[in-house]
mmCIF file of C-alpha atoms in Angstrom:
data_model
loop_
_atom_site.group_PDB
_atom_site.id
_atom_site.type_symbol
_atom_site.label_atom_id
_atom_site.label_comp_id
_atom_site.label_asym_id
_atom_site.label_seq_id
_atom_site.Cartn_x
_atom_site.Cartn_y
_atom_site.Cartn_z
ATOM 1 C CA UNK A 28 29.685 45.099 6.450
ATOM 2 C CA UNK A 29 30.672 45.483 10.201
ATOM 3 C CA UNK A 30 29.007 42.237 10.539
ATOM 4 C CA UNK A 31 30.429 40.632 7.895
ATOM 5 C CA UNK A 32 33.896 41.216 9.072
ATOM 6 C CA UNK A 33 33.385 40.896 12.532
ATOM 7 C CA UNK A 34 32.941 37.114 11.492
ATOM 8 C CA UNK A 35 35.162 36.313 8.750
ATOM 9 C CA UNK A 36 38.041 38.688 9.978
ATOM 10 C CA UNK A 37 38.855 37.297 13.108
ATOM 11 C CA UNK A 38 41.737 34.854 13.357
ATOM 12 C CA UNK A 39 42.407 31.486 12.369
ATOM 13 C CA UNK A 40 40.663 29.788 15.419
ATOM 14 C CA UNK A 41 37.965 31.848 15.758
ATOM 15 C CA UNK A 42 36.506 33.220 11.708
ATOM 16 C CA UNK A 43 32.982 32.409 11.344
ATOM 17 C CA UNK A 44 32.127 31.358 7.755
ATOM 18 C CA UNK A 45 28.885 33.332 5.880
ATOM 19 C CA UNK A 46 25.760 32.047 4.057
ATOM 20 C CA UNK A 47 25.053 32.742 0.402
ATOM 21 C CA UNK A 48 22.968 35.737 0.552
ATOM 22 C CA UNK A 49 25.334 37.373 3.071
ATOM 23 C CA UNK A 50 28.571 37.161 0.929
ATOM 24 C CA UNK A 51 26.682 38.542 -2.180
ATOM 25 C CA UNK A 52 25.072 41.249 0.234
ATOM 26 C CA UNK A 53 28.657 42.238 1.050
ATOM 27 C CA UNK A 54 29.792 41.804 -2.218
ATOM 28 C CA UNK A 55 26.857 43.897 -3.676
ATOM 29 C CA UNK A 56 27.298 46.781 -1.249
ATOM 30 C CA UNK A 57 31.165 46.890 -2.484
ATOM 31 C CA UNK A 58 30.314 46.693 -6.119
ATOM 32 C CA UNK A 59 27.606 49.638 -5.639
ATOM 33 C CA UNK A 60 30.572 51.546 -3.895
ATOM 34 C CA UNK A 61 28.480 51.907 -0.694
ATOM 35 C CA UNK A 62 31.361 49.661 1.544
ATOM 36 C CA UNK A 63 33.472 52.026 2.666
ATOM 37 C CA UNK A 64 36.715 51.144 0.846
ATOM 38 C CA UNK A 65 38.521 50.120 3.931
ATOM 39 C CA UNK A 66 36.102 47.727 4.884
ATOM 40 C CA UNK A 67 35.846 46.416 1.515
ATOM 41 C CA UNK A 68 39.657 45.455 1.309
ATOM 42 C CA UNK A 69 39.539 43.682 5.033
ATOM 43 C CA UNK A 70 36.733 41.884 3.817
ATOM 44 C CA UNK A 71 38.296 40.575 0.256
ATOM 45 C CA UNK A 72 41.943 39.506 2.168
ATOM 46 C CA UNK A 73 39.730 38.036 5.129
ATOM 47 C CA UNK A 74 37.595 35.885 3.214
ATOM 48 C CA UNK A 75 40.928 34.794 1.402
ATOM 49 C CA UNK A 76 43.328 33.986 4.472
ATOM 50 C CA UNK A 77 39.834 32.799 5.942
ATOM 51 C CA UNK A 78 39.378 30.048 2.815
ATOM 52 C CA UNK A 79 36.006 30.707 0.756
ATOM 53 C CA UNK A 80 33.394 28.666 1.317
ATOM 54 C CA UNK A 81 31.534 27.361 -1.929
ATOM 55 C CA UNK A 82 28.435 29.697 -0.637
ATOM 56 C CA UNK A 83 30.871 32.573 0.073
ATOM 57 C CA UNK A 84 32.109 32.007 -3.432
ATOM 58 C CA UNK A 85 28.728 31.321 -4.889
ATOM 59 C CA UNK A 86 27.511 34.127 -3.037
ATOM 60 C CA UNK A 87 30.310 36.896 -4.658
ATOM 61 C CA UNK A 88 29.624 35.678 -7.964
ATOM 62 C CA UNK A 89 26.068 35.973 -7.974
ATOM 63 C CA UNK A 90 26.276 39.599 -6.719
ATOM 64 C CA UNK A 91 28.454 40.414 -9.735
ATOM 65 C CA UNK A 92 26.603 38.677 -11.940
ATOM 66 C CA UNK A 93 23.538 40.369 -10.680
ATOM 67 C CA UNK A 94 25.767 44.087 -11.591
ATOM 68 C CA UNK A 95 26.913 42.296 -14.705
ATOM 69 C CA UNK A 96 25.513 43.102 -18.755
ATOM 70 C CA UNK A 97 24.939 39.954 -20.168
ATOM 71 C CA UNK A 98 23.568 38.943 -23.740
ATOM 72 C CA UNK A 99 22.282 35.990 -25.751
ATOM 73 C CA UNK A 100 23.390 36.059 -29.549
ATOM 74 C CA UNK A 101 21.844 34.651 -31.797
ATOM 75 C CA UNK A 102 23.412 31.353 -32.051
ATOM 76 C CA UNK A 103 22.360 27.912 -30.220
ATOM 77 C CA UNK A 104 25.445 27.101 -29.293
ATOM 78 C CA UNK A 105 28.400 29.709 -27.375
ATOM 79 C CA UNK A 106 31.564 28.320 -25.965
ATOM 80 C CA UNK A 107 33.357 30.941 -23.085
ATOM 81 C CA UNK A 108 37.163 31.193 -23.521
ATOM 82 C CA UNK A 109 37.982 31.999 -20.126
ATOM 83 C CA UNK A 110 41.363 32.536 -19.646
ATOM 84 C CA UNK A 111 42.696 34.354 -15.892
ATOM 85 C CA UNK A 112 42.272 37.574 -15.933
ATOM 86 C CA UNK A 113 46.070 38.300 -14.587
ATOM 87 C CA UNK A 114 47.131 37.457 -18.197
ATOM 88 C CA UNK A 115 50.431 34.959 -18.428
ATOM 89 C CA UNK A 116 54.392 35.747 -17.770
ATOM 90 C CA UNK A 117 56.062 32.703 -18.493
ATOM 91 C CA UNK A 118 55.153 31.691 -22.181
ATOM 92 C CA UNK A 119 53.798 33.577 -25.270
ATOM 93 C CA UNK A 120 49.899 33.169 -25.114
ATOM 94 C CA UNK A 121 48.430 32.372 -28.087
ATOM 95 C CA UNK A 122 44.673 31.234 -26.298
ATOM 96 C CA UNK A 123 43.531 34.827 -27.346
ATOM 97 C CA UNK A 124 43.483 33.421 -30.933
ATOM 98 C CA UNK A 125 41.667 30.172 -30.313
ATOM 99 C CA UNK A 126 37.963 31.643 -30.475
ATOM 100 C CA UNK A 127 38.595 32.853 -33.658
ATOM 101 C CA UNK A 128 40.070 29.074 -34.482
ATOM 102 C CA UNK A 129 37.032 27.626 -32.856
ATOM 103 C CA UNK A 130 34.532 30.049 -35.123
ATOM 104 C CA UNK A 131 35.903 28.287 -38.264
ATOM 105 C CA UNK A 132 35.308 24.897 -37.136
ATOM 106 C CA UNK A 133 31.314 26.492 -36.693
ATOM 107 C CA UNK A 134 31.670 27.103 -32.714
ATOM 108 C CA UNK A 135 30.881 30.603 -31.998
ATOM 109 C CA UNK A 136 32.791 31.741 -29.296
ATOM 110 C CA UNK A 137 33.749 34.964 -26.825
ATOM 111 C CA UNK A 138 36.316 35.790 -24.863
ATOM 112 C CA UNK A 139 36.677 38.140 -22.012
ATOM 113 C CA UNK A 140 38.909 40.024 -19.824
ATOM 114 C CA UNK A 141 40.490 43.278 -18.687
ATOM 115 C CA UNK A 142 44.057 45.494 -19.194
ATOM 116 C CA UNK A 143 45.900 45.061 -16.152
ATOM 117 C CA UNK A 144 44.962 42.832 -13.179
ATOM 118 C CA UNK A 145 47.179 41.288 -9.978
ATOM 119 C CA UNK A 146 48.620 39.548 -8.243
ATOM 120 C CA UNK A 147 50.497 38.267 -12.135
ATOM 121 C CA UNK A 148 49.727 41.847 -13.605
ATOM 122 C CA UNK A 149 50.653 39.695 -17.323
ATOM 123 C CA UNK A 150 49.626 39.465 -21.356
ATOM 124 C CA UNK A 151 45.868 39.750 -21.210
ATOM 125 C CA UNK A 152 44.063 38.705 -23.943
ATOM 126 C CA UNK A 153 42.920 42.692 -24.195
ATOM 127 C CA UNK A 154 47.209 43.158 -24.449
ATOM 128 C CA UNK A 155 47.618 40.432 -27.211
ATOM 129 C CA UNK A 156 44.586 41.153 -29.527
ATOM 130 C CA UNK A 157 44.725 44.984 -29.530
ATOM 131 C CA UNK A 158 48.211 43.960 -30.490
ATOM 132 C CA UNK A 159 47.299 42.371 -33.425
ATOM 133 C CA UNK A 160 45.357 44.656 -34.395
ATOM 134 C CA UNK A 161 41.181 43.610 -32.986
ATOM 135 C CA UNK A 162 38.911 46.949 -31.640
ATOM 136 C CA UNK A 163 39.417 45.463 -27.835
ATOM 137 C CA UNK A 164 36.778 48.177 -26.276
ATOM 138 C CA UNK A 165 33.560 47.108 -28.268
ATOM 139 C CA UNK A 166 30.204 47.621 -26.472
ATOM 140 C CA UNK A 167 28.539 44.094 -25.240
ATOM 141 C CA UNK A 168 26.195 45.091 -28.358
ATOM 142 C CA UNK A 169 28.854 45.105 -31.009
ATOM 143 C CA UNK A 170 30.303 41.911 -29.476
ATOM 144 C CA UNK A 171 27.215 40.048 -29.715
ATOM 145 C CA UNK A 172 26.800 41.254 -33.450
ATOM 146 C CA UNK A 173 30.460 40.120 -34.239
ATOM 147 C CA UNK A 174 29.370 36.696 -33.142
ATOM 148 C CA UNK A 175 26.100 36.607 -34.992
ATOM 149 C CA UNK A 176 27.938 37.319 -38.238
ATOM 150 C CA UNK A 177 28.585 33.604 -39.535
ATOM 151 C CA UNK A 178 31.623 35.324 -41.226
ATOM 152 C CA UNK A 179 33.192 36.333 -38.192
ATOM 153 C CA UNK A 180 31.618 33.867 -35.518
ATOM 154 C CA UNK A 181 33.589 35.147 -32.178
ATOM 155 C CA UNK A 182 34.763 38.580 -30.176
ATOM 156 C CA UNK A 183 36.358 39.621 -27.171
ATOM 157 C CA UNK A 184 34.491 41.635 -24.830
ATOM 158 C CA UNK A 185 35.940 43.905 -22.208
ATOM 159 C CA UNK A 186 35.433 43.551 -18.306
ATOM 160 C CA UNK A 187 34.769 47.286 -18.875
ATOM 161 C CA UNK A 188 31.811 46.525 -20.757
ATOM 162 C CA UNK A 189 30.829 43.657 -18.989
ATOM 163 C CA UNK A 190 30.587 44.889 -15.435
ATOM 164 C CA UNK A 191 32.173 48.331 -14.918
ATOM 165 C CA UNK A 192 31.448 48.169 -11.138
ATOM 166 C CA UNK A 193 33.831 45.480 -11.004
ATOM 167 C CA UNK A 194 35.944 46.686 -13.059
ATOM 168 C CA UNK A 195 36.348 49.668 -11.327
ATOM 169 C CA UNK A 196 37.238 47.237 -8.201
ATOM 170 C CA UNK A 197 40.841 47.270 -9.605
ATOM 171 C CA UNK A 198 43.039 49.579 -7.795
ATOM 172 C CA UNK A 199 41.518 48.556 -4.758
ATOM 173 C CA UNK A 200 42.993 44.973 -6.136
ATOM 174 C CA UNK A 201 46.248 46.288 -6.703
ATOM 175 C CA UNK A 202 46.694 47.717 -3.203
ATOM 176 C CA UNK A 203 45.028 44.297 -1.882
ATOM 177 C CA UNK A 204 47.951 42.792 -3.520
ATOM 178 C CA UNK A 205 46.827 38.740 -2.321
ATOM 179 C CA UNK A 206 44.514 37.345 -4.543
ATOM 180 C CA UNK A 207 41.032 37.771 -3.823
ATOM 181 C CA UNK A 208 37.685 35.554 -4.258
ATOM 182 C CA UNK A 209 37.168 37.792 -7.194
ATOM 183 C CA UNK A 210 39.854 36.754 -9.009
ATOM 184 C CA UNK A 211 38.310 32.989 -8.820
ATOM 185 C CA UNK A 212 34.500 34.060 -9.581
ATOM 186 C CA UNK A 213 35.514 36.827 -12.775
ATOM 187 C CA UNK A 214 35.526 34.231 -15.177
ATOM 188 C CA UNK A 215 32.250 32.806 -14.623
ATOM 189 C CA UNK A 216 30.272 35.464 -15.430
ATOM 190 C CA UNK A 217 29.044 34.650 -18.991
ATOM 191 C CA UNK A 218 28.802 37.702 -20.308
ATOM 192 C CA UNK A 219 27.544 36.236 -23.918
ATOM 193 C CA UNK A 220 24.611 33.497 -23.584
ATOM 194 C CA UNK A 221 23.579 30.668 -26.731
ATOM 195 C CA UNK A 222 20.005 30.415 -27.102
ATOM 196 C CA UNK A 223 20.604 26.540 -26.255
ATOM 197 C CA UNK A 224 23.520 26.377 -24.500
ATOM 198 C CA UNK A 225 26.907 27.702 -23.135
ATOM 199 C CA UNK A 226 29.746 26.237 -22.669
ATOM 200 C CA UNK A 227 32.731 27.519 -20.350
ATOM 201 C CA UNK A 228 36.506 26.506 -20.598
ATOM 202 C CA UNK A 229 38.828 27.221 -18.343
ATOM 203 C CA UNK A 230 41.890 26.454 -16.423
ATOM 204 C CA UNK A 231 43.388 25.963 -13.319
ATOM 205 C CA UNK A 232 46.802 25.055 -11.523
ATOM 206 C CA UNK A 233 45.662 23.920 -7.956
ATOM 207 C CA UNK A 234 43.993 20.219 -7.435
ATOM 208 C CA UNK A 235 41.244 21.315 -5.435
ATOM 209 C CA UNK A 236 39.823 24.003 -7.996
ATOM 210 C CA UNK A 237 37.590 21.555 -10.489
ATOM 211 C CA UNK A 238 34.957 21.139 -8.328
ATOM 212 C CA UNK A 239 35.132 24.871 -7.122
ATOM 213 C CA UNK A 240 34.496 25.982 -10.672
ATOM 214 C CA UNK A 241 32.165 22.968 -11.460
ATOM 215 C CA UNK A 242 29.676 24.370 -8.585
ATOM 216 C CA UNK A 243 30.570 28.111 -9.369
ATOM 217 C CA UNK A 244 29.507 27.031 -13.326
ATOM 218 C CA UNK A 245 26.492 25.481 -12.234
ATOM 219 C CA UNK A 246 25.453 28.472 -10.491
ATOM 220 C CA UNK A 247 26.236 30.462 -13.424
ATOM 221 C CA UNK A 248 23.801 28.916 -15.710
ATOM 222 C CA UNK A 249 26.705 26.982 -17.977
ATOM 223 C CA UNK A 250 25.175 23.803 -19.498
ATOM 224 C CA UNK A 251 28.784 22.293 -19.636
ATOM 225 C CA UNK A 252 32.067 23.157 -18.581
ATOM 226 C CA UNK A 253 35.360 21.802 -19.356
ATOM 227 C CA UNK A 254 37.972 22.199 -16.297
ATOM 228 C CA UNK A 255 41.618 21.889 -17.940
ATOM 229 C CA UNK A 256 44.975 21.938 -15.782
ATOM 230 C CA UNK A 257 46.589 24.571 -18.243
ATOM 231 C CA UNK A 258 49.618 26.296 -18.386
ATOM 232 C CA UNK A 259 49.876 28.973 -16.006
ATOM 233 C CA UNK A 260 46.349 28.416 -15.437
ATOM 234 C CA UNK A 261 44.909 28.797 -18.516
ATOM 235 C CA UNK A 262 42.966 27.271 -21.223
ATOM 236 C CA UNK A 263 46.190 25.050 -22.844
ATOM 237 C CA UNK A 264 47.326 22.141 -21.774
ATOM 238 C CA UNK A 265 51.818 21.125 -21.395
ATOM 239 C CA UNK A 266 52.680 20.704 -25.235
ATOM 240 C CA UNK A 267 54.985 17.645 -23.880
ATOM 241 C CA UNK A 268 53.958 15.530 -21.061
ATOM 242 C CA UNK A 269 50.527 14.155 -20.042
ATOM 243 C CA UNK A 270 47.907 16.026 -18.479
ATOM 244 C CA UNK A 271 44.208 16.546 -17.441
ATOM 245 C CA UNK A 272 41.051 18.120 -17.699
ATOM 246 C CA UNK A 273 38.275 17.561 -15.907
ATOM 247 C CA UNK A 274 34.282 17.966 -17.386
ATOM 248 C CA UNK A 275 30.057 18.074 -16.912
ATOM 249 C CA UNK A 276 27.639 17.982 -19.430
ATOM 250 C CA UNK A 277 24.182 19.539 -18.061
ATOM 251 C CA UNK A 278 23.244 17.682 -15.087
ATOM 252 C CA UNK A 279 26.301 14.802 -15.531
ATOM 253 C CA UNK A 280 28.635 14.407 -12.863
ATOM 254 C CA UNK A 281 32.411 15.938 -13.157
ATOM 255 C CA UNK A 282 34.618 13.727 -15.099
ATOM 256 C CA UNK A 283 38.247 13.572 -15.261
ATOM 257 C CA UNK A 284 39.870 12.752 -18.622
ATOM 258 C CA UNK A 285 43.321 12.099 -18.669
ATOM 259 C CA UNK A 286 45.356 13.480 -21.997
ATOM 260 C CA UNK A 287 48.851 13.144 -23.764
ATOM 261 C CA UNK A 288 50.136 15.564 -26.016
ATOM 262 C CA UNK A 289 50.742 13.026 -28.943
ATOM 263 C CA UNK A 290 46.805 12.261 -29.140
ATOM 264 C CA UNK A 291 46.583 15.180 -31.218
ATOM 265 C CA UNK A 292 49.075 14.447 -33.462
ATOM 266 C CA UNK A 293 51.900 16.947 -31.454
ATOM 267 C CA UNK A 294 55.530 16.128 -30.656
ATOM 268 C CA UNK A 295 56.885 18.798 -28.501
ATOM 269 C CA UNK A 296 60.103 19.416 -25.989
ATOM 270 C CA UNK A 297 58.428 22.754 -24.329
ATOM 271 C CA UNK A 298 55.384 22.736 -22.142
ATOM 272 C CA UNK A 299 54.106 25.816 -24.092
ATOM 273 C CA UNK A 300 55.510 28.876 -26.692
ATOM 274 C CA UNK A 301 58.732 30.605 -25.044
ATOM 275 C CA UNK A 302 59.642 34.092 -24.161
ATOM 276 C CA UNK A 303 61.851 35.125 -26.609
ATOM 277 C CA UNK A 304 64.457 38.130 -25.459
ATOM 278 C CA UNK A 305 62.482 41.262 -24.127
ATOM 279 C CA UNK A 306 63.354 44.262 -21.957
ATOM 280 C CA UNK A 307 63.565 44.565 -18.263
ATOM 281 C CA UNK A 308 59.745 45.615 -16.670
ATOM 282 C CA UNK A 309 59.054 49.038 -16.522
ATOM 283 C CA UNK A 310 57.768 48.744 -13.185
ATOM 284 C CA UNK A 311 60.674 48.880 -10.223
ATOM 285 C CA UNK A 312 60.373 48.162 -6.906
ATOM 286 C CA UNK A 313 57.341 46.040 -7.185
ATOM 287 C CA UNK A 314 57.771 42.519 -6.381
ATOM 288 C CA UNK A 315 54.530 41.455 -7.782
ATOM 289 C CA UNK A 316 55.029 43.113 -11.170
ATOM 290 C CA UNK A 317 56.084 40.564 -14.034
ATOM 291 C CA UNK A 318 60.049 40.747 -15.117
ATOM 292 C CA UNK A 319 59.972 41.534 -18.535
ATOM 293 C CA UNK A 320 58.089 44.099 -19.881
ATOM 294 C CA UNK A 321 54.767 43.201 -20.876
ATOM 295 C CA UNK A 322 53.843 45.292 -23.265
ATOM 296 C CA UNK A 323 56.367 43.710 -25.725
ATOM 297 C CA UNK A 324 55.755 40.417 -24.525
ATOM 298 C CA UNK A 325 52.250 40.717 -25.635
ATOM 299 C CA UNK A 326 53.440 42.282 -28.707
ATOM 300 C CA UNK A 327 55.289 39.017 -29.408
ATOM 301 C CA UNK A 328 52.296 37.241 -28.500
ATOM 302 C CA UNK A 329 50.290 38.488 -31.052
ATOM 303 C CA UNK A 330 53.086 37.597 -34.091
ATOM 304 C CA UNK A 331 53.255 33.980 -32.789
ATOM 305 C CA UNK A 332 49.751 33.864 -32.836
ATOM 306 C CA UNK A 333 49.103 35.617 -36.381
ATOM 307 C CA UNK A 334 52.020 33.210 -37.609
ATOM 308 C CA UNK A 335 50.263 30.250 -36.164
ATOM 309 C CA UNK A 336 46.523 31.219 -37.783
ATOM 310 C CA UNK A 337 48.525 31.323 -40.934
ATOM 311 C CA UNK A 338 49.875 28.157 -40.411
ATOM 312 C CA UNK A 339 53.272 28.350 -39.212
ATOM 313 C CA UNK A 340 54.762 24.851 -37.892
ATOM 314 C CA UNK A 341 55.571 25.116 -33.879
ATOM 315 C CA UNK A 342 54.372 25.245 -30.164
ATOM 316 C CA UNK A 343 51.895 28.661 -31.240
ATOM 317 C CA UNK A 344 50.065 26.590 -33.756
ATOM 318 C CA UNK A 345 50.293 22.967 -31.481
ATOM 319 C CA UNK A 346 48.800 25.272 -28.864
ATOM 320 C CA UNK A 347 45.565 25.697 -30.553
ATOM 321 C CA UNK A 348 45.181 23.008 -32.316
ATOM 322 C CA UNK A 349 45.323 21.263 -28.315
ATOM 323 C CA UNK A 350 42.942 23.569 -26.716
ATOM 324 C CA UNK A 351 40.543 23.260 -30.135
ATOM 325 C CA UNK A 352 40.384 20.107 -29.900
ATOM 326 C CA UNK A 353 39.664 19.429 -26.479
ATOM 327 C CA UNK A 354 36.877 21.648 -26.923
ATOM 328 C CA UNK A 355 35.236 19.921 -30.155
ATOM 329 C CA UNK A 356 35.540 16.346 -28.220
ATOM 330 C CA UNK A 357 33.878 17.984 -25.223
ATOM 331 C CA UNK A 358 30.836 19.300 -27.669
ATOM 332 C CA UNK A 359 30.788 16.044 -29.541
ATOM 333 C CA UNK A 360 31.464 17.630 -32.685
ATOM 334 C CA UNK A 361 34.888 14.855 -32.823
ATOM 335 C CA UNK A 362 35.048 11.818 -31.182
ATOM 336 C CA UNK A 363 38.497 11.612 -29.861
ATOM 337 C CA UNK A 364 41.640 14.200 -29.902
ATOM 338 C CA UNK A 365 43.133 12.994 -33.352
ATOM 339 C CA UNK A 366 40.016 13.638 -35.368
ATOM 340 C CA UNK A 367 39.064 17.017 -33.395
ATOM 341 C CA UNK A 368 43.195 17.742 -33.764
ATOM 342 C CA UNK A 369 42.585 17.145 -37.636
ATOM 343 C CA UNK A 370 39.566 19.138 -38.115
ATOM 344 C CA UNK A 371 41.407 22.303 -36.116
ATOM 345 C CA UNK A 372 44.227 21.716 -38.659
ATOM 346 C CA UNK A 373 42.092 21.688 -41.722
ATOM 347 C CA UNK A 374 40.595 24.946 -40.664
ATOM 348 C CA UNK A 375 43.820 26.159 -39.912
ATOM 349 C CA UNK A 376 45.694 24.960 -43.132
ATOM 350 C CA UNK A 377 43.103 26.132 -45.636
ATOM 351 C CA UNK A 378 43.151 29.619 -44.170
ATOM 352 C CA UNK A 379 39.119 29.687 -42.894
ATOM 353 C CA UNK A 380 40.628 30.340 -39.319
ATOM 354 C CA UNK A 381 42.655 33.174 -40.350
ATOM 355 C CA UNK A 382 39.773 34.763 -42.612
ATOM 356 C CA UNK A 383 37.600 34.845 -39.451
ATOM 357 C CA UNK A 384 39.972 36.759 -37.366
ATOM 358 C CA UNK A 385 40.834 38.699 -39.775
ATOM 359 C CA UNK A 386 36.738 39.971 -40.565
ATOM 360 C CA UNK A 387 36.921 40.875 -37.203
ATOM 361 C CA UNK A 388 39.874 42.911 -37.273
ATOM 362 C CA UNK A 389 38.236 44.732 -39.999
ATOM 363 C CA UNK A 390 35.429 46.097 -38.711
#
């Protein structure tokens, strides 16, 4: 670790980048808690205000990865809902309800995540579906079965479960403060695998993140990825002005495909769902912490999204009939956004998406 930093902690001028197996040496020896925790935080902000390589990157995922429970269900097909793990501030998220939306158009899907994380410290998809009422601390094994069950088709699975070495990385987060490389390399682990192929979707704000991810997926083991420029990073595209997402299909070059809101059939004057009136944060004096308090606002979360699996006119259900759809074109299952748009609808309408989250709320 001396090493390590020695290089990448030394100045603008003068920071010497690391190979592959060196950043997922250092990154292993802070997952196994043998870094010394100082070290381990100079090394995380370096490597940040240094500017990650793609090895350096490639390098900390593979070490958690390597530290990482992952599964393959018993499905060909499983597409990754990967939303950021700091959870959203600005909008009601209702992304935590697409995989269940995606499961009754015959996609088995998973989604992951964790309680709490920085620098946005939002509504996690953890926050929003133990709000509405889904067992959010299943083992990786229950997770997988929930998937398996035609039925039910999709879960979410807990960092916790996934990787508790990472997870327990968190405080040292919170006192890092900056974001670190693992906030960009968390949602590539794949912690569910199809026995033919998976299929990531994410999001991102910044321009030069596609082909970041695109290499990072690769390196993961994804056999496609879909790249979209989301709302506040995430999985769902502005509800009311054009947009992007960019895409590879095994070993297919990254595409970008340009979108418009009214493709799928939506008419919208907000980029995405609202924040309704909630409470001041409970957290003072931190500048990082979110205004409102988030607890409620993933409270409110979960309604809109109930309402909108039950069919309820509005940005909630507009939200995943967009992300759904850009997701069936990707898998060929639709050939363009109005037919994919329809088909999320139908499932939608005749109450088949609401059935499936609600089989796995039961159990």
């Amino acid at each position: 670790m001396r090493s390590y930093i020695q290089r990448v902690a030394t100045g603008p001028e003068y920071s010497k980048d690391i190979s592959f197996e060196e950043a997922r040496d250092a990154m292993g020896h802070i997952l196994s808690g043998a870094a010394d925790p100082v070290q381990a935080g100079i090394f995380l902000i370096a490597l940040r205000m240094k500017r990650e390589t793609l090895d350096e990157n490639g390098g900390c995922l593979q070490a958690i990865i390597d530290a990482s429970n992952i599964a393959t269900a018993d499905a060909d097909h499983i597409v990754d809902i990967a939303d950021p793990y700091d959870g959203y501030t600005r909008g009601l998220p209702v992304s935590p309800f697409l995989p269940a939306v995606l499961a009754a158009c015959g996609v088995r899907a998973v989604s992951h995540g964790a309680e709490a994380v920085g620098p946005k410290y939002g509504a996690t998809h953890r926050k929003v579906l133990r709000a509405a009422g889904i067992n959010v601390d299943l083992t990786l094994q229950q997770g997988v079965q929930q998937i398996n069950r035609e039925e039910v088709g999709w879960s979410y699975i807990d960092q916790r479960q996934i990787c508790p070495a990472l997870h327990d990385l968190i405080a040292l987060r919170t006192q890092i403060v900056k974001r670190p490389v693992i906030t960009t390399v968390e949602v590539l682990i794949g912690p569910v695998r199809g026995k033919l192929g998976t299929h990531l979707m994410t999001g991102y704000v910044h321009k030069p993140y596609p082909p970041v991810y695109e290499h990072l997926a690769r390196l993961s083991g994804f056999e496609s990825s879909v790249f979209v420029r989301g709302v506040e990073g995430g999985v769902t595209p502005s509800l009311k002005q054009p947009s992007k997402y960019f895409e590879f299909r095994d070993d297919g070059a990254l595409t970008e495909v340009e979108i418009e809101p009214e493709q799928a059939g939506i008419d919208q004057d907000v980029r995405a769902v609202p924040l309704p009136e909630l409470e001041p944060s409970k957290v003072a004096g931190d500048d990082t912490a979110a205004k409102y308090d988030i607890d409620q606002l993933a409270h409110e979360a979960a309604r809109m999204g109930l309402s909108a699996l039950q069919g309820e006119e509005g940005p909630g259900l507009d939200s995943l009939v967009y992300s759904g759809a850009i997701m069936l074109v990707h898998l060929d299952i639709e050939k363009n956004l109005a037919s994919a748009a329809e088909k999320i609808r139908t499932a939608i309408g005749s109450g088949k998406a609401y059935a499936h989250f609600q089989k796995n709320k039961l159990q």
